[in-house]
C-alpha cells in the first residue's frame, strides 16, 4: 500500500486512510490476519506515520514498522 498519495487540493480529508482501510478490509475478506506497512522512519517524512496511527496501526520497531491486527 505504501506509498499512498493524494492530490494537494484533497488532502486532510481522510482519503488516504480510507483507501488504506478499504484495502485492509479486502485483504481480511480474503483471510489476511495482519497488515504491515513500512513508511520511511525519519522525521522528514511525517505524514504517513500520522495517517497510519490515525487508522489504528501501532509502532512496532524503531524504523516505524506498523502492524494492524484484524479483530
mmCIF file with all atom_site columns, C-alpha atoms in Angstrom, residues 6-67:
data_model
loop_
_atom_site.group_PDB
_atom_site.id
_atom_site.type_symbol
_atom_site.label_atom_id
_atom_site.label_alt_id
_atom_site.label_comp_id
_atom_site.label_asym_id
_atom_site.label_entity_id
_atom_site.label_seq_id
_atom_site.pdbx_PDB_ins_code
_atom_site.Cartn_x
_atom_site.Cartn_y
_atom_site.Cartn_z
_atom_site.occupancy
_atom_site.B_iso_or_equiv
_atom_site.pdbx_formal_charge
_atom_site.auth_seq_id
_atom_site.auth_comp_id
_atom_site.auth_asym_id
_atom_site.auth_atom_id
_atom_site.pdbx_PDB_model_num
ATOM 1  C CA . UNK A 1 6  ? -3.402  12.400  -2.523 1.00 0.00 ? 6  UNK A CA 1
ATOM 2  C CA . UNK A 1 7  ? -3.746  15.490  -4.734 1.00 0.00 ? 7  UNK A CA 1
ATOM 3  C CA . UNK A 1 8  ? -2.951  18.653  -2.801 1.00 0.00 ? 8  UNK A CA 1
ATOM 4  C CA . UNK A 1 9  ? -6.497  20.015  -3.186 1.00 0.00 ? 9  UNK A CA 1
ATOM 5  C CA . UNK A 1 10 ? -7.938  16.932  -1.470 1.00 0.00 ? 10 UNK A CA 1
ATOM 6  C CA . UNK A 1 11 ? -5.533  16.399  1.413  1.00 0.00 ? 11 UNK A CA 1
ATOM 7  C CA . UNK A 1 12 ? -6.596  16.232  5.062  1.00 0.00 ? 12 UNK A CA 1
ATOM 8  C CA . UNK A 1 13 ? -9.981  14.722  4.219  1.00 0.00 ? 13 UNK A CA 1
ATOM 9  C CA . UNK A 1 14 ? -9.180  11.187  5.312  1.00 0.00 ? 14 UNK A CA 1
ATOM 10 C CA . UNK A 1 15 ? -8.924  9.843   1.773  1.00 0.00 ? 15 UNK A CA 1
ATOM 11 C CA . UNK A 1 16 ? -5.527  8.140   2.183  1.00 0.00 ? 16 UNK A CA 1
ATOM 12 C CA . UNK A 1 17 ? -6.639  6.478   5.401  1.00 0.00 ? 17 UNK A CA 1
ATOM 13 C CA . UNK A 1 18 ? -9.938  5.482   3.804  1.00 0.00 ? 18 UNK A CA 1
ATOM 14 C CA . UNK A 1 19 ? -8.212  3.825   0.861  1.00 0.00 ? 19 UNK A CA 1
ATOM 15 C CA . UNK A 1 20 ? -5.864  2.018   3.229  1.00 0.00 ? 20 UNK A CA 1
ATOM 16 C CA . UNK A 1 21 ? -8.759  0.767   5.380  1.00 0.00 ? 21 UNK A CA 1
ATOM 17 C CA . UNK A 1 22 ? -10.607 -0.412  2.268  1.00 0.00 ? 22 UNK A CA 1
ATOM 18 C CA . UNK A 1 23 ? -7.531  -2.351  1.146  1.00 0.00 ? 23 UNK A CA 1
ATOM 19 C CA . UNK A 1 24 ? -7.214  -3.904  4.608  1.00 0.00 ? 24 UNK A CA 1
ATOM 20 C CA . UNK A 1 25 ? -10.906 -4.882  4.592  1.00 0.00 ? 25 UNK A CA 1
ATOM 21 C CA . UNK A 1 26 ? -10.497 -6.516  1.183  1.00 0.00 ? 26 UNK A CA 1
ATOM 22 C CA . UNK A 1 27 ? -7.448  -8.403  2.426  1.00 0.00 ? 27 UNK A CA 1
ATOM 23 C CA . UNK A 1 28 ? -9.349  -9.517  5.543  1.00 0.00 ? 28 UNK A CA 1
ATOM 24 C CA . UNK A 1 29 ? -12.162 -10.863 3.331  1.00 0.00 ? 29 UNK A CA 1
ATOM 25 C CA . UNK A 1 30 ? -9.501  -12.995 1.682  1.00 0.00 ? 30 UNK A CA 1
ATOM 26 C CA . UNK A 1 31 ? -8.326  -14.377 5.058  1.00 0.00 ? 31 UNK A CA 1
ATOM 27 C CA . UNK A 1 32 ? -5.491  -11.943 5.840  1.00 0.00 ? 32 UNK A CA 1
ATOM 28 C CA . UNK A 1 33 ? -4.779  -11.683 9.558  1.00 0.00 ? 33 UNK A CA 1
ATOM 29 C CA . UNK A 1 34 ? -2.190  -8.887  9.658  1.00 0.00 ? 34 UNK A CA 1
ATOM 30 C CA . UNK A 1 35 ? -1.392  -5.735  7.710  1.00 0.00 ? 35 UNK A CA 1
ATOM 31 C CA . UNK A 1 36 ? 2.142   -4.355  7.710  1.00 0.00 ? 36 UNK A CA 1
ATOM 32 C CA . UNK A 1 37 ? 3.419   -1.067  6.308  1.00 0.00 ? 37 UNK A CA 1
ATOM 33 C CA . UNK A 1 38 ? 6.935   0.289   6.481  1.00 0.00 ? 38 UNK A CA 1
ATOM 34 C CA . UNK A 1 39 ? 6.948   4.012   5.729  1.00 0.00 ? 39 UNK A CA 1
ATOM 35 C CA . UNK A 1 40 ? 10.288  5.832   5.901  1.00 0.00 ? 40 UNK A CA 1
ATOM 36 C CA . UNK A 1 41 ? 11.374  6.029   9.511  1.00 0.00 ? 41 UNK A CA 1
ATOM 37 C CA . UNK A 1 42 ? 12.819  9.522   9.528  1.00 0.00 ? 42 UNK A CA 1
ATOM 38 C CA . UNK A 1 43 ? 11.286  12.752  10.777 1.00 0.00 ? 43 UNK A CA 1
ATOM 39 C CA . UNK A 1 44 ? 11.484  14.370  7.319  1.00 0.00 ? 44 UNK A CA 1
ATOM 40 C CA . UNK A 1 45 ? 8.579   12.200  6.156  1.00 0.00 ? 45 UNK A CA 1
ATOM 41 C CA . UNK A 1 46 ? 5.991   12.516  8.975  1.00 0.00 ? 46 UNK A CA 1
ATOM 42 C CA . UNK A 1 47 ? 2.628   12.339  7.161  1.00 0.00 ? 47 UNK A CA 1
ATOM 43 C CA . UNK A 1 48 ? 2.394   8.568   6.553  1.00 0.00 ? 48 UNK A CA 1
ATOM 44 C CA . UNK A 1 49 ? 3.172   7.887   10.206 1.00 0.00 ? 49 UNK A CA 1
ATOM 45 C CA . UNK A 1 50 ? 0.335   10.186  11.261 1.00 0.00 ? 50 UNK A CA 1
ATOM 46 C CA . UNK A 1 51 ? -2.100  8.593   8.799  1.00 0.00 ? 51 UNK A CA 1
ATOM 47 C CA . UNK A 1 52 ? -1.275  5.033   9.841  1.00 0.00 ? 52 UNK A CA 1
ATOM 48 C CA . UNK A 1 53 ? -1.556  5.872   13.537 1.00 0.00 ? 53 UNK A CA 1
ATOM 49 C CA . UNK A 1 54 ? -4.888  7.610   12.953 1.00 0.00 ? 54 UNK A CA 1
ATOM 50 C CA . UNK A 1 55 ? -6.418  4.438   11.463 1.00 0.00 ? 55 UNK A CA 1
ATOM 51 C CA . UNK A 1 56 ? -5.193  2.080   14.166 1.00 0.00 ? 56 UNK A CA 1
ATOM 52 C CA . UNK A 1 57 ? -1.681  0.967   13.268 1.00 0.00 ? 57 UNK A CA 1
ATOM 53 C CA . UNK A 1 58 ? 0.836   0.897   16.103 1.00 0.00 ? 58 UNK A CA 1
ATOM 54 C CA . UNK A 1 59 ? 4.593   1.381   16.101 1.00 0.00 ? 59 UNK A CA 1
ATOM 55 C CA . UNK A 1 60 ? 6.462   -1.907  16.423 1.00 0.00 ? 60 UNK A CA 1
ATOM 56 C CA . UNK A 1 61 ? 10.085  -1.128  15.692 1.00 0.00 ? 61 UNK A CA 1
ATOM 57 C CA . UNK A 1 62 ? 12.330  1.870   15.777 1.00 0.00 ? 62 UNK A CA 1
ATOM 58 C CA . UNK A 1 63 ? 12.167  2.167   11.995 1.00 0.00 ? 63 UNK A CA 1
ATOM 59 C CA . UNK A 1 64 ? 8.401   2.571   12.402 1.00 0.00 ? 64 UNK A CA 1
ATOM 60 C CA . UNK A 1 65 ? 7.047   -0.669  11.151 1.00 0.00 ? 65 UNK A CA 1
ATOM 61 C CA . UNK A 1 66 ? 3.308   -0.525  11.691 1.00 0.00 ? 66 UNK A CA 1
ATOM 62 C CA . UNK A 1 67 ? 1.016   -3.523  12.093 1.00 0.00 ? 67 UNK A CA 1
#
